PDB file of C-alpha atoms in Angstrom:
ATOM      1  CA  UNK A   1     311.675 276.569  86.458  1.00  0.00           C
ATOM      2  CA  UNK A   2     309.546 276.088  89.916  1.00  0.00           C
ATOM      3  CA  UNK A   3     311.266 273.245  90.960  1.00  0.00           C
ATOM      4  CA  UNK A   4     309.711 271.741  94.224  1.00  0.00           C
ATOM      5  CA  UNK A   5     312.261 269.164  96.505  1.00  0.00           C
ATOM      6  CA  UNK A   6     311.103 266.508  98.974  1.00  0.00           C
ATOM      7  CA  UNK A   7     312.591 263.599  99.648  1.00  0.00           C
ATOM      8  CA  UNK A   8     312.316 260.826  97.310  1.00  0.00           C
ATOM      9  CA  UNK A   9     311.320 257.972 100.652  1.00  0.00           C
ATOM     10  CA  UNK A  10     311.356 257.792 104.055  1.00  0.00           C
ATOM     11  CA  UNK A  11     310.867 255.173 107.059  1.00  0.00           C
ATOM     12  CA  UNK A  12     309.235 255.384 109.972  1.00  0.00           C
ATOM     13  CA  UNK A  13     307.836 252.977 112.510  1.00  0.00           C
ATOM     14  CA  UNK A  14     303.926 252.594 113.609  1.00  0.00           C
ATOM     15  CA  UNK A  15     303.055 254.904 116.465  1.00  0.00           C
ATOM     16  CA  UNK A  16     306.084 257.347 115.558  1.00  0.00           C
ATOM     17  CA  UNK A  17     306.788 261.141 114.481  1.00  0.00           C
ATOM     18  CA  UNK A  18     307.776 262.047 110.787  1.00  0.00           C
ATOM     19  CA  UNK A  19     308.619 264.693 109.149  1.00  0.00           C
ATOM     20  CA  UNK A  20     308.422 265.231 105.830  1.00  0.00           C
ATOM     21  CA  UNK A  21     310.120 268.738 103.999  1.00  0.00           C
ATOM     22  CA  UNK A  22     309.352 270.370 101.126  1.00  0.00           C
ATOM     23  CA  UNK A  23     311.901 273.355  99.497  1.00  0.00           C
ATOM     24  CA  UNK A  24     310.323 275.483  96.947  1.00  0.00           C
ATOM     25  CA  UNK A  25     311.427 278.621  95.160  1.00  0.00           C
ATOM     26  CA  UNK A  26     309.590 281.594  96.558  1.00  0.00           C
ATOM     27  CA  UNK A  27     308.794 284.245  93.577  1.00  0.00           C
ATOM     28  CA  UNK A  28     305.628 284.470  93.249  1.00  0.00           C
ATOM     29  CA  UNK A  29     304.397 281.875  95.914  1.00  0.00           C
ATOM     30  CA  UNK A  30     300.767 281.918  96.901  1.00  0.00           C
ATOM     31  CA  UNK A  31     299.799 279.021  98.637  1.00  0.00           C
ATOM     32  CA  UNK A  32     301.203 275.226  99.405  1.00  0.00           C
ATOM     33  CA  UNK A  33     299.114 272.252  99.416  1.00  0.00           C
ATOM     34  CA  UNK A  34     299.740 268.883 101.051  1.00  0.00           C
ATOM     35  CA  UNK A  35     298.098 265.798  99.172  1.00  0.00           C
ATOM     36  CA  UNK A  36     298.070 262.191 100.151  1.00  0.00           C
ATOM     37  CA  UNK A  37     298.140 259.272  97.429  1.00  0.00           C
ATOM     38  CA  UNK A  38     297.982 255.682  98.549  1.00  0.00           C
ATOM     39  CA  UNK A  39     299.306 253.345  95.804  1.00  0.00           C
ATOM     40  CA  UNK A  40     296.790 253.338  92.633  1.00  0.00           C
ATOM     41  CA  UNK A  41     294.771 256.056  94.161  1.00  0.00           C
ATOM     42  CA  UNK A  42     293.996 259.470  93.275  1.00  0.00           C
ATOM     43  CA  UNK A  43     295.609 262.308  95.534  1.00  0.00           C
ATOM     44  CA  UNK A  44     293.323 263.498  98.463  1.00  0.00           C
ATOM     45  CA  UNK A  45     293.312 266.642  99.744  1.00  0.00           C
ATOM     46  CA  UNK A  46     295.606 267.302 103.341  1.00  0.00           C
ATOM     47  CA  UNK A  47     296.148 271.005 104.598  1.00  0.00           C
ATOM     48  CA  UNK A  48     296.909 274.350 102.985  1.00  0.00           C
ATOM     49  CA  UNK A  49     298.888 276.723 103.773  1.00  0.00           C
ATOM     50  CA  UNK A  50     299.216 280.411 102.429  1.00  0.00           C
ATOM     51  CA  UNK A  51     300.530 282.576 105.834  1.00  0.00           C
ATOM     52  CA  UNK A  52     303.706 281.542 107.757  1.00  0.00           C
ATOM     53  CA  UNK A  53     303.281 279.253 110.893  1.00  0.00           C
ATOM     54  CA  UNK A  54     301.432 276.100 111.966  1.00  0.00           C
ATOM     55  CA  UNK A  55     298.130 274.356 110.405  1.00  0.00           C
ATOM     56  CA  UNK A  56     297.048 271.444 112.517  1.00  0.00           C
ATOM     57  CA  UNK A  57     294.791 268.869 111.907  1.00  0.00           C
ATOM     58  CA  UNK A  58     294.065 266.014 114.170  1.00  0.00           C
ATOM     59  CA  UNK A  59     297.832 263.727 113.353  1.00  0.00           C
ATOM     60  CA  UNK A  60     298.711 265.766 110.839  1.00  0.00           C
ATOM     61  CA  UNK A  61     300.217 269.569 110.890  1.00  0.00           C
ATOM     62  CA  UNK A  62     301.655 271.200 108.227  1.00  0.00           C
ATOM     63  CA  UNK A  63     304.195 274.346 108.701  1.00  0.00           C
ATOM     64  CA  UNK A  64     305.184 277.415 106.203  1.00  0.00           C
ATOM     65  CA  UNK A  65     307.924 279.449 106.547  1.00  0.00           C
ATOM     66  CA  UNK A  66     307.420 281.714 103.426  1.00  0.00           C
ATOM     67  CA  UNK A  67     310.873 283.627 103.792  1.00  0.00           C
ATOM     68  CA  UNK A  68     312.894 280.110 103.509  1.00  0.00           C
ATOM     69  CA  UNK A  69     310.548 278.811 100.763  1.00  0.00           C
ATOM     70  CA  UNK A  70     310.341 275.932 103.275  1.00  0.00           C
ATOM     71  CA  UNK A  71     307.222 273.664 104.257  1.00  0.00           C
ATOM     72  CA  UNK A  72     306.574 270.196 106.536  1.00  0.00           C
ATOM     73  CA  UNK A  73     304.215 268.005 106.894  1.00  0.00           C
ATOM     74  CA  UNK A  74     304.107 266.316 110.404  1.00  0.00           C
ATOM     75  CA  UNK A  75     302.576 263.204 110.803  1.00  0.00           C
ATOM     76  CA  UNK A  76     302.224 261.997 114.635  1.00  0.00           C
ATOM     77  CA  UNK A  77     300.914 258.697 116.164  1.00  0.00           C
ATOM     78  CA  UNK A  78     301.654 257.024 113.038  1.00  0.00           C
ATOM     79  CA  UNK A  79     299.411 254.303 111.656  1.00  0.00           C
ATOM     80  CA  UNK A  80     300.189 251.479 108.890  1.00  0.00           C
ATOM     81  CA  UNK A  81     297.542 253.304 106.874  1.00  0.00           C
ATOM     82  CA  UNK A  82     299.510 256.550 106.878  1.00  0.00           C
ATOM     83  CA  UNK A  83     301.948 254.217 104.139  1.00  0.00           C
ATOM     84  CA  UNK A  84     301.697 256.408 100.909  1.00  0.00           C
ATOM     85  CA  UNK A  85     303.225 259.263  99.031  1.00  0.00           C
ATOM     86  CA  UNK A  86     302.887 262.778 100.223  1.00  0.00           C
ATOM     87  CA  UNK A  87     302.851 265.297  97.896  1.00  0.00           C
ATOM     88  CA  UNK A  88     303.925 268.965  97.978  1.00  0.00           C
ATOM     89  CA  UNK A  89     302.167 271.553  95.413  1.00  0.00           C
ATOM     90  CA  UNK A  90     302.817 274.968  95.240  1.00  0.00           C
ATOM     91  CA  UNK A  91     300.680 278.184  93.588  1.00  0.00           C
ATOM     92  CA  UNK A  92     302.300 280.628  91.844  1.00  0.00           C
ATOM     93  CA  UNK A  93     301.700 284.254  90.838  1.00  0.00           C
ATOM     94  CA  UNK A  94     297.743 283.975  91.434  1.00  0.00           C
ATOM     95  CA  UNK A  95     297.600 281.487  88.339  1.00  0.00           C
ATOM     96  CA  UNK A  96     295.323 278.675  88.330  1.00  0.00           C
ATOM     97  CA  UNK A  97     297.584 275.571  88.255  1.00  0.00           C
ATOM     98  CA  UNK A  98     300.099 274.055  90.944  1.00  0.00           C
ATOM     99  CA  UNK A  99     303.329 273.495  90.839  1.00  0.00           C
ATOM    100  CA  UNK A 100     304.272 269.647  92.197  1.00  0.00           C
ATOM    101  CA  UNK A 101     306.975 267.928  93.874  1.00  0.00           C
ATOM    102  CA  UNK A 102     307.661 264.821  92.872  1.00  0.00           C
ATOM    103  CA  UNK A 103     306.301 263.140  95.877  1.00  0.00           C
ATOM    104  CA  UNK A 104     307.493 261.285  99.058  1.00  0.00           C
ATOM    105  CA  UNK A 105     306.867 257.598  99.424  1.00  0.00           C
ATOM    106  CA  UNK A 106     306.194 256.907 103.362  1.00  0.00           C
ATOM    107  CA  UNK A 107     306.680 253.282 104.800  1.00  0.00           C
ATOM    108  CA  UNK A 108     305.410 252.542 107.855  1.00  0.00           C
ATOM    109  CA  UNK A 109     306.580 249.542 109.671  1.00  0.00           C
ATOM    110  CA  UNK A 110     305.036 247.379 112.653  1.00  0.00           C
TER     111      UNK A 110
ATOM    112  CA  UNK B   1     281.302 265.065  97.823  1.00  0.00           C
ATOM    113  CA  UNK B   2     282.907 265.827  95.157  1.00  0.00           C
ATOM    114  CA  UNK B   3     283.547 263.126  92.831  1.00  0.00           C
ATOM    115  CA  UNK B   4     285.609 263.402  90.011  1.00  0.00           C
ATOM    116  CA  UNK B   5     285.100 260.377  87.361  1.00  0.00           C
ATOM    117  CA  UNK B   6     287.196 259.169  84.310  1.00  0.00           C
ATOM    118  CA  UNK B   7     286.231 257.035  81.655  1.00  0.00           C
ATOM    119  CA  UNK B   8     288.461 254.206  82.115  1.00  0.00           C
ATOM    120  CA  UNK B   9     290.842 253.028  85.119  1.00  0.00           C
ATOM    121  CA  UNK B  10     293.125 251.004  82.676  1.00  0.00           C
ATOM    122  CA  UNK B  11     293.726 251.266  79.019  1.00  0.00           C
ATOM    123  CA  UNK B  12     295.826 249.793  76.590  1.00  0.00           C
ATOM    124  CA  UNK B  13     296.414 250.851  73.037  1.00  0.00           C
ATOM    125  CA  UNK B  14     298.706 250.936  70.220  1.00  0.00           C
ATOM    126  CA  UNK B  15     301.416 253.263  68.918  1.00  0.00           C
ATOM    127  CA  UNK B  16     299.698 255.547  66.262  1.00  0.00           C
ATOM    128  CA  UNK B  17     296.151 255.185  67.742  1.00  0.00           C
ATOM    129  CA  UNK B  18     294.035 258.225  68.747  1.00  0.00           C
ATOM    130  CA  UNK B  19     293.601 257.798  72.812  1.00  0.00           C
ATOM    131  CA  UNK B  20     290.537 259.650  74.015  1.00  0.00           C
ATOM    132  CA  UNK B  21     290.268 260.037  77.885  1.00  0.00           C
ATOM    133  CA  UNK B  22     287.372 261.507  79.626  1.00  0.00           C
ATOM    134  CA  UNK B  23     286.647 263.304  82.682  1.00  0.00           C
ATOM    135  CA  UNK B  24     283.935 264.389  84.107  1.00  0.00           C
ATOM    136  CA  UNK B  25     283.015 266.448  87.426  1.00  0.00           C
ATOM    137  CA  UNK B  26     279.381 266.658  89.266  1.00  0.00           C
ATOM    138  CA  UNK B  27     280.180 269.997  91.332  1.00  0.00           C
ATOM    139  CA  UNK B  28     280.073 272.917  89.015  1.00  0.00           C
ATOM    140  CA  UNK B  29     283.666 273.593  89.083  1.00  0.00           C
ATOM    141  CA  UNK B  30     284.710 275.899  86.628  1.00  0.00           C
ATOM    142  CA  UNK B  31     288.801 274.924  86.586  1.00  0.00           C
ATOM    143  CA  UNK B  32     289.343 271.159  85.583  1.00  0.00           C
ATOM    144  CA  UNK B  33     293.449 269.675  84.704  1.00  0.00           C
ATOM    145  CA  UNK B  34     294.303 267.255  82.980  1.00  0.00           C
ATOM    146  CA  UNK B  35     297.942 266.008  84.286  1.00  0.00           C
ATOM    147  CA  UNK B  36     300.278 262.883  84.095  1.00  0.00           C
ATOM    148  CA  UNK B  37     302.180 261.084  86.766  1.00  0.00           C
ATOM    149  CA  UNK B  38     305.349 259.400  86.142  1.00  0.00           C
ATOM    150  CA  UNK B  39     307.555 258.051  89.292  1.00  0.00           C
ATOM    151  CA  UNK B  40     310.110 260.560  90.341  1.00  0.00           C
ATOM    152  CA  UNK B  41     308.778 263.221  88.307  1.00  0.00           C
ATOM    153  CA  UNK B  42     305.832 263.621  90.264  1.00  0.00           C
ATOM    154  CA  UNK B  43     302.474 265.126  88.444  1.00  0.00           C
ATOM    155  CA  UNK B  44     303.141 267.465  85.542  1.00  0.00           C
ATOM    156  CA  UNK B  45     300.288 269.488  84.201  1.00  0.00           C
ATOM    157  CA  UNK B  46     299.103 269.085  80.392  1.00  0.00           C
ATOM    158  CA  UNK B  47     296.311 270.886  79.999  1.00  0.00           C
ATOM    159  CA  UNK B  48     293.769 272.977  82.046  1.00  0.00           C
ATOM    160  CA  UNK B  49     290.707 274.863  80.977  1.00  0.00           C
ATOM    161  CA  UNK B  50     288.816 277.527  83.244  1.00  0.00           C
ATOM    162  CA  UNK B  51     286.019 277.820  81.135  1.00  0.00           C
ATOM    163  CA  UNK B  52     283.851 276.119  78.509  1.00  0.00           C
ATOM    164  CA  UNK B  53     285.327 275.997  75.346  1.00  0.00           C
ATOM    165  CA  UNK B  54     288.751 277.988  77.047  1.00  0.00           C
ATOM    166  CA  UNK B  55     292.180 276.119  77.368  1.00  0.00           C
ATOM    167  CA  UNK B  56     295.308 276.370  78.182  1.00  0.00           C
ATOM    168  CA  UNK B  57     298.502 274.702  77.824  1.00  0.00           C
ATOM    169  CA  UNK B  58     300.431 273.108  81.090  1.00  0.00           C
ATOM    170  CA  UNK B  59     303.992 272.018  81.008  1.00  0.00           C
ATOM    171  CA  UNK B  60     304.233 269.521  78.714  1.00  0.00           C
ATOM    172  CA  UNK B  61     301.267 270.080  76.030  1.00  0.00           C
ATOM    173  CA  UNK B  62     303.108 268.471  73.258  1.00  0.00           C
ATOM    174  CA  UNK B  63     301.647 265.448  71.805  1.00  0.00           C
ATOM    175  CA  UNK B  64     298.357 266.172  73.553  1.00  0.00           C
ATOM    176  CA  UNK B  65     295.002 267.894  72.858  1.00  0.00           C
ATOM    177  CA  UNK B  66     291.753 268.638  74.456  1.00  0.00           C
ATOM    178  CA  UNK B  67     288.522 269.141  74.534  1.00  0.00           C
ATOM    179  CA  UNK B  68     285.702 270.848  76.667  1.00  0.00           C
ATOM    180  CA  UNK B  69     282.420 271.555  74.970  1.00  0.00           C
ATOM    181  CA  UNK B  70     280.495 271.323  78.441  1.00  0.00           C
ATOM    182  CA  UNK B  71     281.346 272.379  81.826  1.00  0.00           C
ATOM    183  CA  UNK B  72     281.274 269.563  83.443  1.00  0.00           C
ATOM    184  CA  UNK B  73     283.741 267.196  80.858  1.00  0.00           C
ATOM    185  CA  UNK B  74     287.377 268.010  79.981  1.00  0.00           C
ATOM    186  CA  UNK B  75     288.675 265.868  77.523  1.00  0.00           C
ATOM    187  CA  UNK B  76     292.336 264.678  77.049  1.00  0.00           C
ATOM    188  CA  UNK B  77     292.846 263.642  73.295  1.00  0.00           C
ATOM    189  CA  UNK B  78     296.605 261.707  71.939  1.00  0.00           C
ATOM    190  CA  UNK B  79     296.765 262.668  68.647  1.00  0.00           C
ATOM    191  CA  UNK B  80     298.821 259.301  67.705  1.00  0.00           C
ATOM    192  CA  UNK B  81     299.955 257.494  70.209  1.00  0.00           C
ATOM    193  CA  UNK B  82     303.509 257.204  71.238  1.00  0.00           C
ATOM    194  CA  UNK B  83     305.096 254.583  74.160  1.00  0.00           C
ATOM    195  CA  UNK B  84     306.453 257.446  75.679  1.00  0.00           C
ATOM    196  CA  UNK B  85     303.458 258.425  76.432  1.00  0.00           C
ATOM    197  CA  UNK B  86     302.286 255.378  78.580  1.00  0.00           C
ATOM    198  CA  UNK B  87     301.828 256.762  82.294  1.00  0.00           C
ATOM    199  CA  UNK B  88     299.076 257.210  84.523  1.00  0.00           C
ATOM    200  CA  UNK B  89     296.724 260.226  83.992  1.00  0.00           C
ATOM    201  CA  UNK B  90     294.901 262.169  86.173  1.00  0.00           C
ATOM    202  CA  UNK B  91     291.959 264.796  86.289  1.00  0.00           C
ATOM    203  CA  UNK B  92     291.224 267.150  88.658  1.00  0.00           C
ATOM    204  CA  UNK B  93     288.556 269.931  88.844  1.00  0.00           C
ATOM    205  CA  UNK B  94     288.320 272.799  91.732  1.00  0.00           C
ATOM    206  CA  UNK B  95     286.323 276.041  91.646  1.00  0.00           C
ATOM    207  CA  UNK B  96     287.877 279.107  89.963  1.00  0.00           C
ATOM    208  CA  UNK B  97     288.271 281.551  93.320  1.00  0.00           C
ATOM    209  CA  UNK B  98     287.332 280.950  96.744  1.00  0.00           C
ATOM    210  CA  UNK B  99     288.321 277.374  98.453  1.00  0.00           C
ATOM    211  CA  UNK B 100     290.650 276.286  95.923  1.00  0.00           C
ATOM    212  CA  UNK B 101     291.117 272.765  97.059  1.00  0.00           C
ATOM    213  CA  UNK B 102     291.616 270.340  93.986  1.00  0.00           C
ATOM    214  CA  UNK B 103     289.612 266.973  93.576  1.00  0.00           C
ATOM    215  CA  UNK B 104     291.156 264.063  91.410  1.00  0.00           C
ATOM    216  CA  UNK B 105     289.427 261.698  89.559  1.00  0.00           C
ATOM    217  CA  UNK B 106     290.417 257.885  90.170  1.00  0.00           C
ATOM    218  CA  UNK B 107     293.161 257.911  86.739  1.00  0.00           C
ATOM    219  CA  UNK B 108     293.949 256.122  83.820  1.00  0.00           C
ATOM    220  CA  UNK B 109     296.968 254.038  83.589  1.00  0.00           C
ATOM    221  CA  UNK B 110     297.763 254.262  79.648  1.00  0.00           C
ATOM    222  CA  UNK B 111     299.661 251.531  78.059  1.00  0.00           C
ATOM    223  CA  UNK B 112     300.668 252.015  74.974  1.00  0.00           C
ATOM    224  CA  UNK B 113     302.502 249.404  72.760  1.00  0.00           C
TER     225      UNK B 113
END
């Protein structure tokens, strides 16, 4: 299978860093999204990344390294509304559906 | 925008019923998905279709069909209804080549009984 890891939840506190990491198998990669889902919401759309390096976008950035199959999402200045999961997709082989993670679930505390 | 609509936010039905859920996208996209979301297995795809009238199966097919006689509605269909198949179901639509960025629709959260 394509099996896509990220860790299941994380912590951080308001006006903080995170980090969130995504491992994926890289045969046939071609592309990694980033979505955000708040709780009984539909994903939204984050940051994509198909060449090696860094994507930033206002607080968030989001990092490839192709060769490790490895990806982050960093999320700086963090706010109470940045509490939801973070999702990792990947594209394989040109096709046209993703692959998902299972998600992270990001709590941000006062 | 975008917007990505499904017929109903909540649903609840019984084992052996046939579930229809509806989707429907205002931007001419030619890809639409039809995928459910269970916690800790993150969103696994069912269905997708890339053209009128064209599908294709996803992951985990079984149990499911669907439907799209237009190109703006994709159709998920249960056959018969099973509990195992009570989990929250999402749509999504995104063009077939250039920005490849992929709306969702609100979802359904499917109870069966």
């Amino acid at each position: 299978g394509q099996n896509i890891d990220q860790p299941t939840e994380m912590t951080a506190t308001e006006g903080a860093i995170v980090q969130i990491n995504c491992t994926y198998q890289t045969s046939g990669f071609n592309g990694l999204f980033w979505y955000q889902q708040h709780a009984g919401e539909a994903p939204t759309f984050l940051s994509y990344n198909v060449l090696d390096g860094l994507e930033e976008k206002g607080r968030f950035s989001s990092f490839l390294s192709r060769s490790k199959g490895y990806s982050y999402l960093l999320l700086k200045e963090l706010q109470m509304k940045d509490s939801a999961s973070y999702l990792c997709a990947v594209r394989y082989n040109y096709g046209q559906n993703f692959v998902f993670g299972p998600g992270t679930r990001l709590s941000v505390l006062p | 925008d975008v917007k990505v609509t499904q017929s109903s936010r909540y649903l609840v039905k019984r084992t052996g019923e046939k579930v229809f859920l509806e989707c429907v996208q205002d931007m001419d996209h030619e890809n639409m998905f039809w995928y459910r979301q269970d916690p800790g297995l993150g969103l696994r795809l069912i269905y997708f279709s890339y053209d009128v009238k064209m599908k294709e199966k996803g992951d985990i097919p079984e149990g499911y069909s669907v439907s799209r006689e237009k190109k703006e509605r994709f159709s998920l269909i249960l056959e018969s209804a099973s509990t195992n198949q009570t989990s929250m179901y999402l749509c999504a639509s995104r063009r077939y080549s250039g920005i490849i960025e992929q709306f969702f629709g609100p979802g359904t959260r499917l109870t069966v009984l």
